[in-house]
CSV table of C-alpha atoms and ligand atoms in Angstrom, one decimal:
chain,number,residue,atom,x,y,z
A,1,UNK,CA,-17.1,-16.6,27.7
A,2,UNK,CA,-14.4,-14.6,29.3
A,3,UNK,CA,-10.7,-15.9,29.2
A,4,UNK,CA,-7.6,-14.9,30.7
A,5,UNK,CA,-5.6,-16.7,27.8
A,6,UNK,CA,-3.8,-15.7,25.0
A,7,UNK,CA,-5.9,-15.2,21.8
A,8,UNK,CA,-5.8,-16.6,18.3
A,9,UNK,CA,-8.3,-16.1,15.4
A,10,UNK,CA,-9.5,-19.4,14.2
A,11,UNK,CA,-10.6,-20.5,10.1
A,12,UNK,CA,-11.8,-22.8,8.0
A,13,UNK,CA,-11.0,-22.5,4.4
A,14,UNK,CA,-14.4,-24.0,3.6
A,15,UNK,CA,-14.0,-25.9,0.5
A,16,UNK,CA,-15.1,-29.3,-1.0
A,17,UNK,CA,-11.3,-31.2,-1.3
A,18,UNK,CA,-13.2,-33.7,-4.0
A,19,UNK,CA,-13.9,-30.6,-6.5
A,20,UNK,CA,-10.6,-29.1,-6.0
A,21,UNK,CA,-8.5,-32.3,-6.4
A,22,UNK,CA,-10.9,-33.7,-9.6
A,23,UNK,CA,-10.3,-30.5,-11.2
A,24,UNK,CA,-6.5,-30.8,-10.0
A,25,UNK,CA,-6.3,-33.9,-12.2
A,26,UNK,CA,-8.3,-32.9,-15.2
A,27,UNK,CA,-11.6,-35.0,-13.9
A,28,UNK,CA,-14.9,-34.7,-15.9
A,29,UNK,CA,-16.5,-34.7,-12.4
A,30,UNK,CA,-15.2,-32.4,-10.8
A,31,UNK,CA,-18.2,-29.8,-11.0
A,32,UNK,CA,-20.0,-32.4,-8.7
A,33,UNK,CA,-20.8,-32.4,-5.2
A,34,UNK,CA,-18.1,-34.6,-3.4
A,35,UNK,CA,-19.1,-37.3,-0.9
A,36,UNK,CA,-17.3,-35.9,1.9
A,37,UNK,CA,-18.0,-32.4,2.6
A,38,UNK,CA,-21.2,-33.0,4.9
A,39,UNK,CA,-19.6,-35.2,7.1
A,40,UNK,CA,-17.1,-33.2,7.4
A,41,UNK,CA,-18.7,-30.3,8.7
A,42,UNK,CA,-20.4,-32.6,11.1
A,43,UNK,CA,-16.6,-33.2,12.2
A,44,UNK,CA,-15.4,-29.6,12.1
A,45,UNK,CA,-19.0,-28.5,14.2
A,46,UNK,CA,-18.3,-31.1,16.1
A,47,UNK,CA,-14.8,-30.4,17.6
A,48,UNK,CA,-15.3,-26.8,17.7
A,49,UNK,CA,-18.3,-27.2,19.9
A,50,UNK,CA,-16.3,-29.6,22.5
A,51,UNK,CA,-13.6,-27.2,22.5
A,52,UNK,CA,-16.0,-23.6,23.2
A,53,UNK,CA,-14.2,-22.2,19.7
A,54,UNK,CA,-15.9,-20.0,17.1
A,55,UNK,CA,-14.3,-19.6,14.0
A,56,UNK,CA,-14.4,-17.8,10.8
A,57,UNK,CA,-15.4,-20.1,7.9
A,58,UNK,CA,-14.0,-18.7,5.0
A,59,UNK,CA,-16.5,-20.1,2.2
A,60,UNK,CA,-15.6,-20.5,-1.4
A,61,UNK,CA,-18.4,-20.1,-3.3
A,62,UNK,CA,-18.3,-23.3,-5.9
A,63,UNK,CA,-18.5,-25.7,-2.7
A,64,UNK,CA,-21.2,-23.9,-1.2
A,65,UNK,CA,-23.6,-23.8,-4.1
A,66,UNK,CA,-22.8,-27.9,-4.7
A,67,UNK,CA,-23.9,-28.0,-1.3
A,68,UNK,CA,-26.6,-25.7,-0.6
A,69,UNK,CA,-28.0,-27.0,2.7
A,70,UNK,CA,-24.6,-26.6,4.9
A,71,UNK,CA,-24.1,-23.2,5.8
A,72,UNK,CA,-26.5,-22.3,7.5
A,73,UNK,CA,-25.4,-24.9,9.8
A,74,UNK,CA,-22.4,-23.1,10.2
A,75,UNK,CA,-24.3,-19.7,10.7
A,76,UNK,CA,-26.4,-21.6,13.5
A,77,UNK,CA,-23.7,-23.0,15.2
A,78,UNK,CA,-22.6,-19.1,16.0
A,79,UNK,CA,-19.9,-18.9,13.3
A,80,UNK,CA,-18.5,-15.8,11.2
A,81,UNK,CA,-18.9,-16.6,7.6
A,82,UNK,CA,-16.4,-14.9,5.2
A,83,UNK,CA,-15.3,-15.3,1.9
A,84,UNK,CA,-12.9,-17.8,-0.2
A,85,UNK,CA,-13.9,-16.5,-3.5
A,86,UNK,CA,-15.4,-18.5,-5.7
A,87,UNK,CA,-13.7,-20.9,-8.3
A,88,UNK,CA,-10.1,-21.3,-6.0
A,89,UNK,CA,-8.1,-19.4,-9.0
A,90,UNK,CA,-4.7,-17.8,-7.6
A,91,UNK,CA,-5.3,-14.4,-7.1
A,92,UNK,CA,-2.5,-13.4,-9.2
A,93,UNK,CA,-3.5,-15.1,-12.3
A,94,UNK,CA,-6.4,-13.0,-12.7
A,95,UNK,CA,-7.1,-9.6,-14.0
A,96,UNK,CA,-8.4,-7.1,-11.5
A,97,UNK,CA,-12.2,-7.2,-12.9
A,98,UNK,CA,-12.1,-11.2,-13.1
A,99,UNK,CA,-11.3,-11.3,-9.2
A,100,UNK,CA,-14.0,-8.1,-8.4
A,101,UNK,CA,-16.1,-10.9,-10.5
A,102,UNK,CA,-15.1,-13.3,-8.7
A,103,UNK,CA,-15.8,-11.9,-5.7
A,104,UNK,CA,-19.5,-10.7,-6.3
A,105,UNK,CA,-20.1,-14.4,-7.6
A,106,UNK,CA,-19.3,-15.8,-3.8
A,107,UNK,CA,-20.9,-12.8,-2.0
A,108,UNK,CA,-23.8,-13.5,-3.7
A,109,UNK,CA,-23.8,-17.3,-3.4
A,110,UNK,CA,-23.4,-16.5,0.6
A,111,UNK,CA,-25.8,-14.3,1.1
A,112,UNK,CA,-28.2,-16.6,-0.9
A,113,UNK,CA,-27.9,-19.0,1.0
A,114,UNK,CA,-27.3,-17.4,4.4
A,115,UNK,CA,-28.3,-13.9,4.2
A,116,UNK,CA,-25.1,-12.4,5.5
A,117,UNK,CA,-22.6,-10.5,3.9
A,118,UNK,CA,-19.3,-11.5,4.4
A,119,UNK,CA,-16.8,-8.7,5.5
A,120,UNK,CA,-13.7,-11.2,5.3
A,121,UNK,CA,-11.8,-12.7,2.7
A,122,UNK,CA,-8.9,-15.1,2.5
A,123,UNK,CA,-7.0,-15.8,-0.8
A,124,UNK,CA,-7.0,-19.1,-2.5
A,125,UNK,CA,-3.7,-20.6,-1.3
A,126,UNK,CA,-2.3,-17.2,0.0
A,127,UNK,CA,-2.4,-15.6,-3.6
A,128,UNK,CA,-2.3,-12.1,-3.3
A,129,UNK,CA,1.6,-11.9,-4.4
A,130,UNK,CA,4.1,-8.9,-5.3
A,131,UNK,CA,2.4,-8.6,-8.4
A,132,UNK,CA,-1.2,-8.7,-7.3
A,133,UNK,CA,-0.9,-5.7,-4.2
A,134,UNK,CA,-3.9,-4.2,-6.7
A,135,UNK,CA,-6.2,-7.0,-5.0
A,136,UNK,CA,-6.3,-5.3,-1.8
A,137,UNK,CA,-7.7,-1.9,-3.4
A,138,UNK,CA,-10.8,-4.2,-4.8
A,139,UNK,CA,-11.6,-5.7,-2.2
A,140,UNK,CA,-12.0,-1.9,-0.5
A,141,UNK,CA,-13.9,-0.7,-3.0
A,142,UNK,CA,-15.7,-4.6,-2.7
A,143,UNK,CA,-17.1,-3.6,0.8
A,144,UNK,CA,-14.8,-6.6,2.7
A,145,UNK,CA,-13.3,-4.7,6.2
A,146,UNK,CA,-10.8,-7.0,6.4
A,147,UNK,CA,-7.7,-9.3,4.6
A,148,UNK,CA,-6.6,-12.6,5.9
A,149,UNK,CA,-4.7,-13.8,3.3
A,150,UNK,CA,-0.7,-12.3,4.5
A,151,UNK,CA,1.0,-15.7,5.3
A,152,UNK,CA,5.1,-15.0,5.5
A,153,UNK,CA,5.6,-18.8,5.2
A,154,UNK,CA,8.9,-19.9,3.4
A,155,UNK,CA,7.1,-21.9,1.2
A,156,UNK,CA,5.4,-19.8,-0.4
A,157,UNK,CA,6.8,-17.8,-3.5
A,158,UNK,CA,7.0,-13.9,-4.0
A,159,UNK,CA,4.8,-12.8,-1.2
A,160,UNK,CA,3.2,-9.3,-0.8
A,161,UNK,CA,4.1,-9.2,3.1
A,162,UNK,CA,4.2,-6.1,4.8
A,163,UNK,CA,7.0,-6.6,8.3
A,164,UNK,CA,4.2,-6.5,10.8
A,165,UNK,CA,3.3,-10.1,11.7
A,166,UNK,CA,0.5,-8.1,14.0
A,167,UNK,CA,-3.1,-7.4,12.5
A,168,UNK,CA,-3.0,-3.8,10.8
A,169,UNK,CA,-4.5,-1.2,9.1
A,170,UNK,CA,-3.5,-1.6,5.4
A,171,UNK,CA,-1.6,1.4,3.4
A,172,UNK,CA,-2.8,1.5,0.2
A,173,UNK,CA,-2.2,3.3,-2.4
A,174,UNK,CA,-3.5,7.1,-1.9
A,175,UNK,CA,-2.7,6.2,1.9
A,176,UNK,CA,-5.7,5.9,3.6
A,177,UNK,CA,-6.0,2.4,2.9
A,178,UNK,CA,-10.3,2.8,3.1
A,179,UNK,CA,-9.8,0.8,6.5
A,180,UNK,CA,-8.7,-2.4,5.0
A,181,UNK,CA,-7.5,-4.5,8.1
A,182,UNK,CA,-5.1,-7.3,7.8
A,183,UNK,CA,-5.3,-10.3,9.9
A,184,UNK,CA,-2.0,-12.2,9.3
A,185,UNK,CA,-1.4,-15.9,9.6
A,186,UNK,CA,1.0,-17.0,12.4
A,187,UNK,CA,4.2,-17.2,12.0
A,188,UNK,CA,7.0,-17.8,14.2
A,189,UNK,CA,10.0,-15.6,13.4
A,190,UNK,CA,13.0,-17.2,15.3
A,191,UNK,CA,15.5,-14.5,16.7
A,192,UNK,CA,16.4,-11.4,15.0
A,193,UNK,CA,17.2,-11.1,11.1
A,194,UNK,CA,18.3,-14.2,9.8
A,195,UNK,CA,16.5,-15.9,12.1
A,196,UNK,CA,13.9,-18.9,10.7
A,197,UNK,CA,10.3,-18.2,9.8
A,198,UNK,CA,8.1,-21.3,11.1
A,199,UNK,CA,4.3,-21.4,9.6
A,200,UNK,CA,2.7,-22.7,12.7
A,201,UNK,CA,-0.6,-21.3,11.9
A,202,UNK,CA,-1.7,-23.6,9.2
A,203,UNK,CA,-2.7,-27.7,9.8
A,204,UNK,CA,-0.7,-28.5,6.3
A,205,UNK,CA,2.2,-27.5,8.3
A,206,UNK,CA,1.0,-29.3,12.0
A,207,UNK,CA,2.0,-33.0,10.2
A,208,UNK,CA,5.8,-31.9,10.2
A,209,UNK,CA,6.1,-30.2,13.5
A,210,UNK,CA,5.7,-31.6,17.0
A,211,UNK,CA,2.6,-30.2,18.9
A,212,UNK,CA,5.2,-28.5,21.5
A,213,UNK,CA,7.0,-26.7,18.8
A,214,UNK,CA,3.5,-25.8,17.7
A,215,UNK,CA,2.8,-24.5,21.1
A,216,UNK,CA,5.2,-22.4,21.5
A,217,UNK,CA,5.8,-20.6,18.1
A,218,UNK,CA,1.9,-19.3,18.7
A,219,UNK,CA,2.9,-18.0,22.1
A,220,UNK,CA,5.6,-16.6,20.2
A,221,UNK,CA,3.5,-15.2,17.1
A,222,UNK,CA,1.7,-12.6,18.9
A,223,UNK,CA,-2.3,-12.2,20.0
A,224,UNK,CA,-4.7,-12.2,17.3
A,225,UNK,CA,-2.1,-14.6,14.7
A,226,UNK,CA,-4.2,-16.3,12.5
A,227,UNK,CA,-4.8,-20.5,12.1
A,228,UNK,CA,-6.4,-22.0,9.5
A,229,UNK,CA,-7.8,-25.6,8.5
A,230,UNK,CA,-9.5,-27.0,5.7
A,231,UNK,CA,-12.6,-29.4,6.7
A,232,UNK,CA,-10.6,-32.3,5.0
A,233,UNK,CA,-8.0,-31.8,7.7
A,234,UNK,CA,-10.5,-33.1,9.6
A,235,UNK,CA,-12.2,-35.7,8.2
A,236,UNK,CA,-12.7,-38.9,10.3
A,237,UNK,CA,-12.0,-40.9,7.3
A,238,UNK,CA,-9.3,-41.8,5.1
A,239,UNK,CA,-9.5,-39.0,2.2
A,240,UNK,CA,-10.4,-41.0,-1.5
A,241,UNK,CA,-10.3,-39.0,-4.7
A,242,UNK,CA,-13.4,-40.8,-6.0
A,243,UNK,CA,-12.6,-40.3,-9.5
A,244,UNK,CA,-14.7,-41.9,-13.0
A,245,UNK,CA,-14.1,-45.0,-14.5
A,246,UNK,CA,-12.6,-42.9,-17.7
A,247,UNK,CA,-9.9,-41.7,-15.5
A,248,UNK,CA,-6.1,-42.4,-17.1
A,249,UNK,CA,-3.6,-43.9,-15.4
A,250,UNK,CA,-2.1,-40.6,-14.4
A,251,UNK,CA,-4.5,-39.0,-13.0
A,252,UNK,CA,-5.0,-42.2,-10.8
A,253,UNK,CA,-1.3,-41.4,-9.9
A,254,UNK,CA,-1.6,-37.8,-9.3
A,255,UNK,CA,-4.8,-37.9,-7.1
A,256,UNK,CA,-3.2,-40.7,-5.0
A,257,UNK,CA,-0.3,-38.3,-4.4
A,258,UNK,CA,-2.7,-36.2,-3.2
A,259,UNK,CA,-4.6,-38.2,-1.0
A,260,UNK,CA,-0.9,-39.3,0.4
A,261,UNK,CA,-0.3,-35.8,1.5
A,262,UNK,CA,-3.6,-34.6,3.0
A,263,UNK,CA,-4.4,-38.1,4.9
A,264,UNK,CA,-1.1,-36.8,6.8
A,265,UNK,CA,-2.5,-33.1,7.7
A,266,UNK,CA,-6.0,-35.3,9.1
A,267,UNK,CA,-4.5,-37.7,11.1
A,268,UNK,CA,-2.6,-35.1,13.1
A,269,UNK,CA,-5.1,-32.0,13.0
A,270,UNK,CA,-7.5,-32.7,15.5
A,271,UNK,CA,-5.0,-33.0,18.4
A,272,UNK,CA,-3.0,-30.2,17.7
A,273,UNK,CA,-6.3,-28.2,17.1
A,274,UNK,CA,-7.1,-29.5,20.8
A,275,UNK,CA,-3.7,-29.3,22.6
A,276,UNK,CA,-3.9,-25.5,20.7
A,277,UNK,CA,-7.4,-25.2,22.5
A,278,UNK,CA,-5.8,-25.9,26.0
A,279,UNK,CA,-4.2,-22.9,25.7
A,280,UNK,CA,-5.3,-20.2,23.9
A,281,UNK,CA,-8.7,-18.9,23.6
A,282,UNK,CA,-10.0,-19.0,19.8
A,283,UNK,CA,-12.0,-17.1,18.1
A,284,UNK,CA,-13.5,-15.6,14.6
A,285,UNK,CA,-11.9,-13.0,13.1
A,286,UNK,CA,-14.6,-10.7,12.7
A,287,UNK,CA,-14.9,-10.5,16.6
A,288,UNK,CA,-11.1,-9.1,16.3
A,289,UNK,CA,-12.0,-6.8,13.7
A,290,UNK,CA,-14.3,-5.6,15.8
A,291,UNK,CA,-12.7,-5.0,19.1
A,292,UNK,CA,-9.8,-3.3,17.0
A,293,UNK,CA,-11.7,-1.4,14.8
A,294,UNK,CA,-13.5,0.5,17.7
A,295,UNK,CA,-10.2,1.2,19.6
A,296,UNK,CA,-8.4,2.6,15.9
B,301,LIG,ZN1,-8.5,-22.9,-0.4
């Protein structure tokens, strides 16, 4: 379909929410499948279909394996599948053989189940910091064309951002950078230095900031910025931790905390994600990769 509006690269940070909050709060269950994950990918096909979008679903590799018979769902609804990992650690806690591990474990849990080889990854929570920059040589020498995981959001601690908010080729170290691209998330950088960073690209940011304010920091963020999603964020209902009748007090506490906070992403996610739709055209990032690649 041909468009004469602005771009942005759409993603899903395909994970199951029940593991990753049951293994938050120290839950015996959290290796299990969780309830929800299926109907939320009926959700997140859903809307995309209505709104002509095709996005990157960046799969972690645990969720897919507890749920073997959804991605090729994806894969026949026209999607890009690309990696997440596979156990959610932070980049920067590991060593650099535990993440090429790491790695290999959800490449080879995708193409099991798919057949495709995912040329895309996207840290666990934005984790390649300061102190992990060595992640970006493995995942080179991995195979992967292309980073998403830059996200110069104020909130998050001691990032590894380069100044370009624009996707790039990566320097790295030796300076060829093996054609590593980097697809950042968007970002609205307010005025000149000193200005105010806004993450507008991610739906745990859409609950705080009015849809116009949305709007216009993606104008703002340049063509090809990055948005992201999690499948919870779009969940028709009410997010439940689910967790075992031997669960303590606390952990009761702790999981309703985080119920609290990601019911608030869903109820406002599917509008913005909509209004957003109105207005830009989205698509996956490998479809970017590949219209850049060709003219680098
Ligand atoms: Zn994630």
């Amino acid at each position: 379909m041909t468009s004469s509006r602005p771009t942005l690269l759409l993603s899903i940070d395909y994970e199951d929410w029940h593991q990753l909050v049951r293994r938050r709060v120290g839950a015996s269950n959290w290796r299990e499948a969780g309830p929800a994950l299926a109907r939320q990918t009926d959700a997140v096909l859903g809307l995309l279909d209505e709104l002509h979008a095709r996005a990157t679903f960046f799969v972690l590799g645990m969720a897919a394996r507890a749920h073997p018979d959804l991605l090729e769902r994806i894969v026949a609804a026209g999607h890009e599948i690309g990696s997440h990992g596979d156990a959610h650690a932070p980049v920067h806690a590991q060593t650099p053989q535990e993440f090429a591990a790491d790695l290999r474990a959800a490449r080879a849990t995708i193409e099991d189940l798919t057949g495709c080889t995912p040329i895309g990854y996207r840290a666990p929570a934005f984790s390649i910091t300061k102190t992990s920059e060595w992640a970006y040589r493995v995942l080179a020498e991995e195979g992967f064309a292309y980073d998403a995981s830059q996200h110069d959001s104020p909130a998050l601690r001691d990032r590894a951002v380069a100044c370009a908010s624009a996707p790039h080729r990566l320097e790295l170290d030796g300076g060829t950078g093996n054609g590593l691209w980097e697809f950042p998330v968007a970002v609205w950088r307010t005025g000149r230095a000193g200005g105010l960073r806004i993450p507008v690209g991610g739906a745990s940011y859409w609950q705080v900031l009015p849809t116009a304010l949305v709007l216009r920091g993606l104008t703002e963020a340049g063509p090809f910025a990055g948005l992201y999603l999690h499948p919870n964020e779009l969940d028709p209902e009410p997010l439940r931790a689910d967790l075992p009748n031997t669960a303590t007090h606390k952990q009761r506490a702790h999981a309703r905390l985080r119920e609290a906070q990601r019911n608030g992403a869903r109820r406002r996610a599917p509008g913005v994600l909509k209004a957003i739709a109105r207005r830009f055209e989205l698509i996956p990032y490998g479809e970017a990769h590949a219209r850049l690649d060709r003219c680098a």
